[in-house]
Short mmCIF file of C-alpha atoms in Angstrom, two decimals:
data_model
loop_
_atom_site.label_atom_id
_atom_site.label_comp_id
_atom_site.label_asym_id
_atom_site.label_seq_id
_atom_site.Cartn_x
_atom_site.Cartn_y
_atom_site.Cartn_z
CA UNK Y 245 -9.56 -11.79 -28.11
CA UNK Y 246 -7.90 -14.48 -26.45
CA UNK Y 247 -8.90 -14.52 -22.36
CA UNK Y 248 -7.26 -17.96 -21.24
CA UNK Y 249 -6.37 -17.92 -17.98
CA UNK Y 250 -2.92 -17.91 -16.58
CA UNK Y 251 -2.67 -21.47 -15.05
CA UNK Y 252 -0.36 -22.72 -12.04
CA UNK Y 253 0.78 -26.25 -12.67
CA UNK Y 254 3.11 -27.60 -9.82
CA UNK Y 255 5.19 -29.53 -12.02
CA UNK Y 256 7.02 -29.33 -15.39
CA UNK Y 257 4.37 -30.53 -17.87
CA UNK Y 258 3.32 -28.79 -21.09
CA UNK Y 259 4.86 -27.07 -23.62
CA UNK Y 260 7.74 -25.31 -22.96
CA UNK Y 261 11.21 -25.87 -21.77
CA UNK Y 262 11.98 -29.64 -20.87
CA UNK Y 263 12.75 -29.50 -16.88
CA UNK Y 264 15.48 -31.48 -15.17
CA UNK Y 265 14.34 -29.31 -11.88
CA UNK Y 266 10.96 -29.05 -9.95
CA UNK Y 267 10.65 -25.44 -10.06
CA UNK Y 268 6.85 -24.98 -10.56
CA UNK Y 269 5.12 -23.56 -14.13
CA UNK Y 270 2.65 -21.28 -15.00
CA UNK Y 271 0.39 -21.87 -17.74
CA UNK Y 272 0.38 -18.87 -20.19
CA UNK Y 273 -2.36 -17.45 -22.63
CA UNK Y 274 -0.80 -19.00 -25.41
CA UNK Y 275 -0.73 -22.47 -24.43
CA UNK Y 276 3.17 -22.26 -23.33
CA UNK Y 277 4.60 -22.61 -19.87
CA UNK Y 278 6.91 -20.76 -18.12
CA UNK Y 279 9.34 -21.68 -14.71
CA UNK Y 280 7.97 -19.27 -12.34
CA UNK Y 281 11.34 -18.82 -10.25
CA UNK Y 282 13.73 -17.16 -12.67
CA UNK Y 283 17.15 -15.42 -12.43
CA UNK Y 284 17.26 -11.68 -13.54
CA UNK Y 285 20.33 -10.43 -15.05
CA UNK Y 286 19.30 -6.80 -13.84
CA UNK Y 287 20.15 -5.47 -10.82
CA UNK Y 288 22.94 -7.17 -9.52
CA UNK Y 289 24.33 -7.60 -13.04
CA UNK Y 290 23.26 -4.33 -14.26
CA UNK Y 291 26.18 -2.55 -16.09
CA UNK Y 292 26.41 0.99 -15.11
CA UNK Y 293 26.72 3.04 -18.00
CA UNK Y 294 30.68 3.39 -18.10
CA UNK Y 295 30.54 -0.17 -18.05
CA UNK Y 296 28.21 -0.66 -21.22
CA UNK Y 297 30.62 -2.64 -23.89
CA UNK Y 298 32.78 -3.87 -21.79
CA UNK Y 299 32.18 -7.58 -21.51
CA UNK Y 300 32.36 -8.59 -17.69
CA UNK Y 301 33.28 -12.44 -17.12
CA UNK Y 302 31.91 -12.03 -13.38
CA UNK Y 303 27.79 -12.10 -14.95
CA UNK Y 304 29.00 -15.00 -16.95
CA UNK Y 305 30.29 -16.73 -13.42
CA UNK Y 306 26.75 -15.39 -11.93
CA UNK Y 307 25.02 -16.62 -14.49
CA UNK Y 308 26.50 -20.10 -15.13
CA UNK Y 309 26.22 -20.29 -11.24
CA UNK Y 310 22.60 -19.74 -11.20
CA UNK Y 311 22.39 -22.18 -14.26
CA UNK Y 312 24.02 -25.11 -12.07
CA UNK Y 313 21.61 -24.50 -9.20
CA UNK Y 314 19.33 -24.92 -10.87
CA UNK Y 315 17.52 -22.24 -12.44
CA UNK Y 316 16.34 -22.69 -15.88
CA UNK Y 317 14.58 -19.44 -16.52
CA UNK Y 318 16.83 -16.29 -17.38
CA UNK Y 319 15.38 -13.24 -17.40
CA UNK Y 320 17.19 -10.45 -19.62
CA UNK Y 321 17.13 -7.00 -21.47
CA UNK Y 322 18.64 -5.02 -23.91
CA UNK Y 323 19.54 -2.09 -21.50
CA UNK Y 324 21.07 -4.18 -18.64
CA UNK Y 325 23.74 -4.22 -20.96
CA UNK Y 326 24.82 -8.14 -20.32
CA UNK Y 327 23.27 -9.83 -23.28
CA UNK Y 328 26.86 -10.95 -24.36
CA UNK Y 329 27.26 -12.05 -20.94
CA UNK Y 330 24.32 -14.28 -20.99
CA UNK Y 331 24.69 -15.42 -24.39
CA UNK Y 332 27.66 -17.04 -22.90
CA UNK Y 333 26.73 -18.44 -19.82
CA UNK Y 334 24.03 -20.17 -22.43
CA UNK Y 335 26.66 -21.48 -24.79
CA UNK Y 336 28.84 -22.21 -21.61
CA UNK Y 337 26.53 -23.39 -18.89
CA UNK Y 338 26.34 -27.07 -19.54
CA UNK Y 339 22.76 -27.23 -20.32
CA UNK Y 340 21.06 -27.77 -23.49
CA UNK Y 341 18.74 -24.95 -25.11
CA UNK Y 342 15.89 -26.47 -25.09
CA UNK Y 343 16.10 -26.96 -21.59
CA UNK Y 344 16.45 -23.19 -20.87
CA UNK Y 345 13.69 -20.69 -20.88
CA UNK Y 346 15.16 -16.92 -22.29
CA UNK Y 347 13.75 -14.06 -21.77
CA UNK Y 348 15.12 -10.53 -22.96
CA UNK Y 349 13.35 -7.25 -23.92
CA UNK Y 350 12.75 -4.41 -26.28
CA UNK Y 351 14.04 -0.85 -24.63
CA UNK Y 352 11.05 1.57 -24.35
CA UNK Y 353 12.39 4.47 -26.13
CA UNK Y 354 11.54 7.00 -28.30
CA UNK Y 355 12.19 5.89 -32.27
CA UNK Y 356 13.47 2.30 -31.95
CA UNK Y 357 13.70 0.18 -34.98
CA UNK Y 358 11.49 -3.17 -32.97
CA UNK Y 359 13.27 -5.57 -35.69
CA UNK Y 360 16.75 -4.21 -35.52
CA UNK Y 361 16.59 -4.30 -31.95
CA UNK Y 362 15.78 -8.10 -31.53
CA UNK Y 363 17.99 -8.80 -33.98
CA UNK Y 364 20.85 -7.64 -32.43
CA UNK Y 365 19.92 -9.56 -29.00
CA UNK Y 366 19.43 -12.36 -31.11
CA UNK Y 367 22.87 -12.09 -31.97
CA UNK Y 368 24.63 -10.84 -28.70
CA UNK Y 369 22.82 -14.08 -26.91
CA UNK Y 370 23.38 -16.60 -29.54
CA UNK Y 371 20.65 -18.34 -29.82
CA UNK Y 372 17.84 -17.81 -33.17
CA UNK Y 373 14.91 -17.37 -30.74
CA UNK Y 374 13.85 -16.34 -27.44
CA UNK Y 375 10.97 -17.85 -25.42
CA UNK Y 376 9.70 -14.53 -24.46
CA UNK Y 377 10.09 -11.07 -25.65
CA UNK Y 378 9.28 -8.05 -23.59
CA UNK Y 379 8.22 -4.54 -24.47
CA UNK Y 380 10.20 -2.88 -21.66
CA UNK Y 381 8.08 -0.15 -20.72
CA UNK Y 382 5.31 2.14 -22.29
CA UNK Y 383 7.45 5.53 -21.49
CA UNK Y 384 8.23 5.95 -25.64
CA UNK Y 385 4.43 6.22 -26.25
CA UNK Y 386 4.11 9.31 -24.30
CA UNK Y 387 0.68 8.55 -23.50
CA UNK Y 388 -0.39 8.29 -27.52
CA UNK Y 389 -2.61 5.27 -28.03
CA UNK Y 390 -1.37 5.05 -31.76
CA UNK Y 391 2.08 4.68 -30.61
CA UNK Y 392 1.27 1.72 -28.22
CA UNK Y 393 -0.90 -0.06 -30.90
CA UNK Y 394 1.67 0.43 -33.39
CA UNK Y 395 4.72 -0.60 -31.13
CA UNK Y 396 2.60 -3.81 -30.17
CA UNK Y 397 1.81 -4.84 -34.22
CA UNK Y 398 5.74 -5.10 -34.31
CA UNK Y 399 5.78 -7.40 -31.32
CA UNK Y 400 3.07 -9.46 -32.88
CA UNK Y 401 5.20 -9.70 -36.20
CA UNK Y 402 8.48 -10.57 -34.52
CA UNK Y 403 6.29 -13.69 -32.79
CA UNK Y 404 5.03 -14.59 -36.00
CA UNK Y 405 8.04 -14.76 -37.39
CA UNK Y 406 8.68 -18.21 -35.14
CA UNK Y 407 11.70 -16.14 -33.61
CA UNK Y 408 10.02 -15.38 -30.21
CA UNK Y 409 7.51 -17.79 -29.00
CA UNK Y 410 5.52 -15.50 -26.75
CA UNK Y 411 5.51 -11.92 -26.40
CA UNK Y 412 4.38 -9.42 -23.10
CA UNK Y 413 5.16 -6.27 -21.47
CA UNK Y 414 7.16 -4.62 -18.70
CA UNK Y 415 6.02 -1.79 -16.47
CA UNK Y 416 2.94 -2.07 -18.01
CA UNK Y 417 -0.31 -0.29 -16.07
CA UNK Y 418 -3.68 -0.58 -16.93
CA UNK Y 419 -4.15 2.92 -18.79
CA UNK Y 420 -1.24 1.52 -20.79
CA UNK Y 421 -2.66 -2.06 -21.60
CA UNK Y 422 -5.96 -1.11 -22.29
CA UNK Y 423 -5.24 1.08 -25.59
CA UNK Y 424 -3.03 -2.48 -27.04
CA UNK Y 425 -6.10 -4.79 -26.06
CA UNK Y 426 -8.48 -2.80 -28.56
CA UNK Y 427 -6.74 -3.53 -31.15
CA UNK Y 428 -4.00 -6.55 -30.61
CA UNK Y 429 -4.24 -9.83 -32.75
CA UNK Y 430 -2.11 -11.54 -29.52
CA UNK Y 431 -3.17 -10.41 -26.24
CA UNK Y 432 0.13 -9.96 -24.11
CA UNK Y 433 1.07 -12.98 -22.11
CA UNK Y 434 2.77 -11.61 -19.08
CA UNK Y 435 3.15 -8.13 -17.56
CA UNK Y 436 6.58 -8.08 -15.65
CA UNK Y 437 6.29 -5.43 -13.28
CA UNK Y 438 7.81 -4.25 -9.75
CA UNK Y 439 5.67 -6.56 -7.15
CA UNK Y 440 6.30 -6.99 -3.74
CA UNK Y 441 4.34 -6.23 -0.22
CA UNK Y 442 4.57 -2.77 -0.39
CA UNK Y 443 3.63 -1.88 -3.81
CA UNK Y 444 0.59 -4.58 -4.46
CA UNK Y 445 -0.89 -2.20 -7.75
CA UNK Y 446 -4.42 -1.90 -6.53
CA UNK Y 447 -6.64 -3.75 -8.99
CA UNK Y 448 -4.01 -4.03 -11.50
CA UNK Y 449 -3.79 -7.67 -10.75
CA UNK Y 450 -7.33 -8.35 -11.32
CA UNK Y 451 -7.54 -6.46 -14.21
CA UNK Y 452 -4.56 -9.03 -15.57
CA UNK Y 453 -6.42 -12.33 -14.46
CA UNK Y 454 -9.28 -10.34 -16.06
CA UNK Y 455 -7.77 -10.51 -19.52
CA UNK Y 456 -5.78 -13.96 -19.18
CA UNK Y 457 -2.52 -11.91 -18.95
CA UNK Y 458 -0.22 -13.42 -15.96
CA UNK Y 459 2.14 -11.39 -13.85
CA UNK Y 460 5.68 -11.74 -12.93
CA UNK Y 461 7.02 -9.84 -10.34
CA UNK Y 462 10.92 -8.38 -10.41
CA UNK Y 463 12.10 -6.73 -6.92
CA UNK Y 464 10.17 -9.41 -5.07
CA UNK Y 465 12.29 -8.68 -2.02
CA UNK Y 466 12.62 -5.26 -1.70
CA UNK Y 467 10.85 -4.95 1.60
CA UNK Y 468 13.81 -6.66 2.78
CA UNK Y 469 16.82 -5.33 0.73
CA UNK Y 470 15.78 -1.56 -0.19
CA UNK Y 471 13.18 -0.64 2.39
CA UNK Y 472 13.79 -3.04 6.10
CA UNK Y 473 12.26 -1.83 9.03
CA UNK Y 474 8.95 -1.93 7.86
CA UNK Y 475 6.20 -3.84 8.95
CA UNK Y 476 6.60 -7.35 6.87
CA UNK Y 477 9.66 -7.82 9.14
CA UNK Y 478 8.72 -9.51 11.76
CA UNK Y 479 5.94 -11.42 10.11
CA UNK Y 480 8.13 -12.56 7.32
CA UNK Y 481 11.14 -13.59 10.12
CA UNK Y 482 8.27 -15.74 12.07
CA UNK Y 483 7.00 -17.60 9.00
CA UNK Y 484 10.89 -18.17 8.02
CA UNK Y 485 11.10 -19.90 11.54
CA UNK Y 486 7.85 -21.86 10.90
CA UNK Y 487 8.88 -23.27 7.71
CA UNK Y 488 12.55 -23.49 8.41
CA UNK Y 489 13.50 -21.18 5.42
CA UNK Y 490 15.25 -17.40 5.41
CA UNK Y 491 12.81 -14.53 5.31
CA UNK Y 492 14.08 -14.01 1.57
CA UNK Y 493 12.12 -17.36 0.57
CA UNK Y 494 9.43 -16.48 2.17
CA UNK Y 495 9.28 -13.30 0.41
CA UNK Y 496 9.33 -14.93 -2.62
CA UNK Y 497 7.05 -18.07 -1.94
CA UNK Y 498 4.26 -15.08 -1.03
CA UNK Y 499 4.67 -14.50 -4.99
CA UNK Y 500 4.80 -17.77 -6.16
CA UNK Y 501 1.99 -18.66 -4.09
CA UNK Y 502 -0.49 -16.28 -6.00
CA UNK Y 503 0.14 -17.48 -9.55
CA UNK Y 504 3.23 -14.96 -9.89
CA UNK Y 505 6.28 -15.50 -12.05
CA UNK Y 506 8.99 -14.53 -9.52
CA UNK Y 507 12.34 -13.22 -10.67
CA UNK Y 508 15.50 -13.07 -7.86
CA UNK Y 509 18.68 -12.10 -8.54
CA UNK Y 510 22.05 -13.03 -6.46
CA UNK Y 511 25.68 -14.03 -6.84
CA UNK Y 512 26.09 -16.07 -4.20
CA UNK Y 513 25.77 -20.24 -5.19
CA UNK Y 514 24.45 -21.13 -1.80
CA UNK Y 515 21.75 -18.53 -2.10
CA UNK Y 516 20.55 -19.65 -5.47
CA UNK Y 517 20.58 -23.12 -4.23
CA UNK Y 518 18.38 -22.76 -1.89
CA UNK Y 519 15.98 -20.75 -3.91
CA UNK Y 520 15.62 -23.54 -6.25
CA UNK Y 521 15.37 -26.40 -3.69
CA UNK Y 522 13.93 -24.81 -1.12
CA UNK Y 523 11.05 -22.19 -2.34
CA UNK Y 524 9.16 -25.49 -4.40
CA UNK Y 525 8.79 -27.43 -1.33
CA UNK Y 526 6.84 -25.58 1.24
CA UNK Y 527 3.66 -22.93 0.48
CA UNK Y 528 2.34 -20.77 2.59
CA UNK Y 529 -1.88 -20.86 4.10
CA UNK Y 530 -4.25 -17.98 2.11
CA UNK Y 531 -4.66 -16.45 5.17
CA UNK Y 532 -0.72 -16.28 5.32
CA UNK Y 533 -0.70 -14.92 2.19
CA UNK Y 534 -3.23 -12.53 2.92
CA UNK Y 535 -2.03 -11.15 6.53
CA UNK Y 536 1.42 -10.31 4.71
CA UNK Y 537 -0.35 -8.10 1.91
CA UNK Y 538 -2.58 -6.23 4.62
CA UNK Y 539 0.78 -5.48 6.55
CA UNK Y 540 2.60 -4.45 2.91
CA UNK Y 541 -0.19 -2.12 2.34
CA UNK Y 542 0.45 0.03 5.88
CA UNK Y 543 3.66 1.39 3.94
CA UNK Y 544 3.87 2.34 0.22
CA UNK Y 545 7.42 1.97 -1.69
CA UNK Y 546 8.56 2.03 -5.12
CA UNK Y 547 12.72 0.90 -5.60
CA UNK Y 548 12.83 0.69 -9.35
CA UNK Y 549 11.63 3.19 -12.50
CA UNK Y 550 11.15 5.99 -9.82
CA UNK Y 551 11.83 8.53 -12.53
CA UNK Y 552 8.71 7.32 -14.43
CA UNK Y 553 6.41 6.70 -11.74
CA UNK Y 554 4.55 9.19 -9.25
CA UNK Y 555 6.12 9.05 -5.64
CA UNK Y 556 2.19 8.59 -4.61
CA UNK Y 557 1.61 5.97 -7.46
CA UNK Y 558 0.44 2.72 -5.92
CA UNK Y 559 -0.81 1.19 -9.59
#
């Protein structure tokens, strides 16, 4: 089993993506890198589901946008319904392929065909390989080890097949990762899950750095966007007038600042410029870091996947 570390390299050496920014990498298990400020194309560019097929020019503006500012890493899935869209912001966006880092991601449900479904996003984004391919979620298993080890030897063939360079989860825990390290050839690279002040996971973390597996965190600033008024605020809004950045930066500097792969996701240009020129240059102190995660943990709050999750589930 393969237990390298997850390494944070300030600059863009490595394999990987060729940089024109300074967005800072992370080191995977596999020898690749990855930027670790990324634009999501969920959320704000999530299609509602009387949207789904209907191609939407506005995420190709978003997306382009983001592209121009700077961001190099574009994080997508098969069920945001947008992988047209970003296919074309990729063919469109003035910047050449190898320059971009793509993510997109399997749908966790019951019964999918694994190499039907990447073939199709293969085709809907353009491109004849992604730099990282996501299992979305563990929910199809329905707790059954043999499904998880079986879903995870098709992940490991669709990497071997040169078309995705590196392979992880989403919304993985640890009772969920633990039945796919017994028996994986490839031990997942990254685990994108819901990270922010207020839900921390415990010793999921730990368990990652454990295994070499690196994190990257979607819904970075929820304590700030879904659930204000709790007690980050004020902490966040004094280290934003320390460093001379918005409380949003901070937010996601805490991330970066522990090794985390840190999606955001906006529409406004001025926003994602000052993400990616911004968020690079200033860090905060460990005990910084640490005084915001003992305030995150006086208030518990999950924004995404609530369906799946316990209310009372902090891992």
């Amino acid at each position: 089993m393969n237990s390298i570390s997850a390494t944070f390299t300030p600059d863009a050496s490595g394999q990987g993506p060729k940089q024109t920014s300074t967005l800072p990498q992370l080191k995977l298990n596999d020898g690749t890198t990855i930027p670790m400020l990324g634009y999501g194309l969920g959320t704000a560019n999530f299609k509602s589901a009387d949207a789904k097929g209907k191609f939407d020019q506005t995420v190709v503006k978003h997306t382009k946008e983001a592209i121009a500012n700077g961001f190099r890493h574009l994080d997508g899935a098969e069920v945001y319904g947008n992988e047209e869209e970003l296919g074309a912001a990729i063919k469109d966006g003035g910047v050449p392929r190898e320059q971009l880092y793509i993510t997109t991601k399997l749908p966790a449900v019951e019964k999918t065909n694994t190499q039907e479904h990447f073939d199709a996003s293969l085709k809907k984004l353009g491109v004849d390989r992604v730099d990282l391919y996501l299992l979305h979620g563990p929910w199809f298993a329905d707790g059954s080890e043999a499904a998880l080890q079986e879903k995870w030897a098709e992940m490991e063939a669709i990497q071997a097949s040169g078309r995705a360079t590196t392979i992880g989860v989403s919304n993985f825990l640890q009772k969920d990762l633990e039945p796919i390290l017994k028996t994986a050839k490839v031990v997942p690279a990254i685990n994108q899950i819901e990270f922010h002040p207020y839900l921390q996971h415990g010793d999921l973390l730990d368990f990652h750095r454990k295994h070499g597996i690196a994190v990257a965190a979607y819904g970075p600033l929820t304590p700030i966007v879904r659930a204000a008024g709790g007690p980050v605020d004020d902490k966040w809004a004094a280290l934003a007038n320390k460093y001379g950045v918005s409380e949003a930066e901070v937010g996601l500097r805490w991330c970066v600042d522990q090794g985390i792969v840190t999606l955001t996701t906006t529409s406004n240009p001025d926003r994602m410029h000052r993400v990616v020129s911004l968020v690079p240059k200033f860090k905060l102190t460990p005990k910084e870091v640490q005084d915001i995660a003992e305030l995150g943990r006086q208030k518990h709050f999950r924004g995404f996947w609530r369906n799946k999750f316990a209310e009372d589930d902090r891992s």
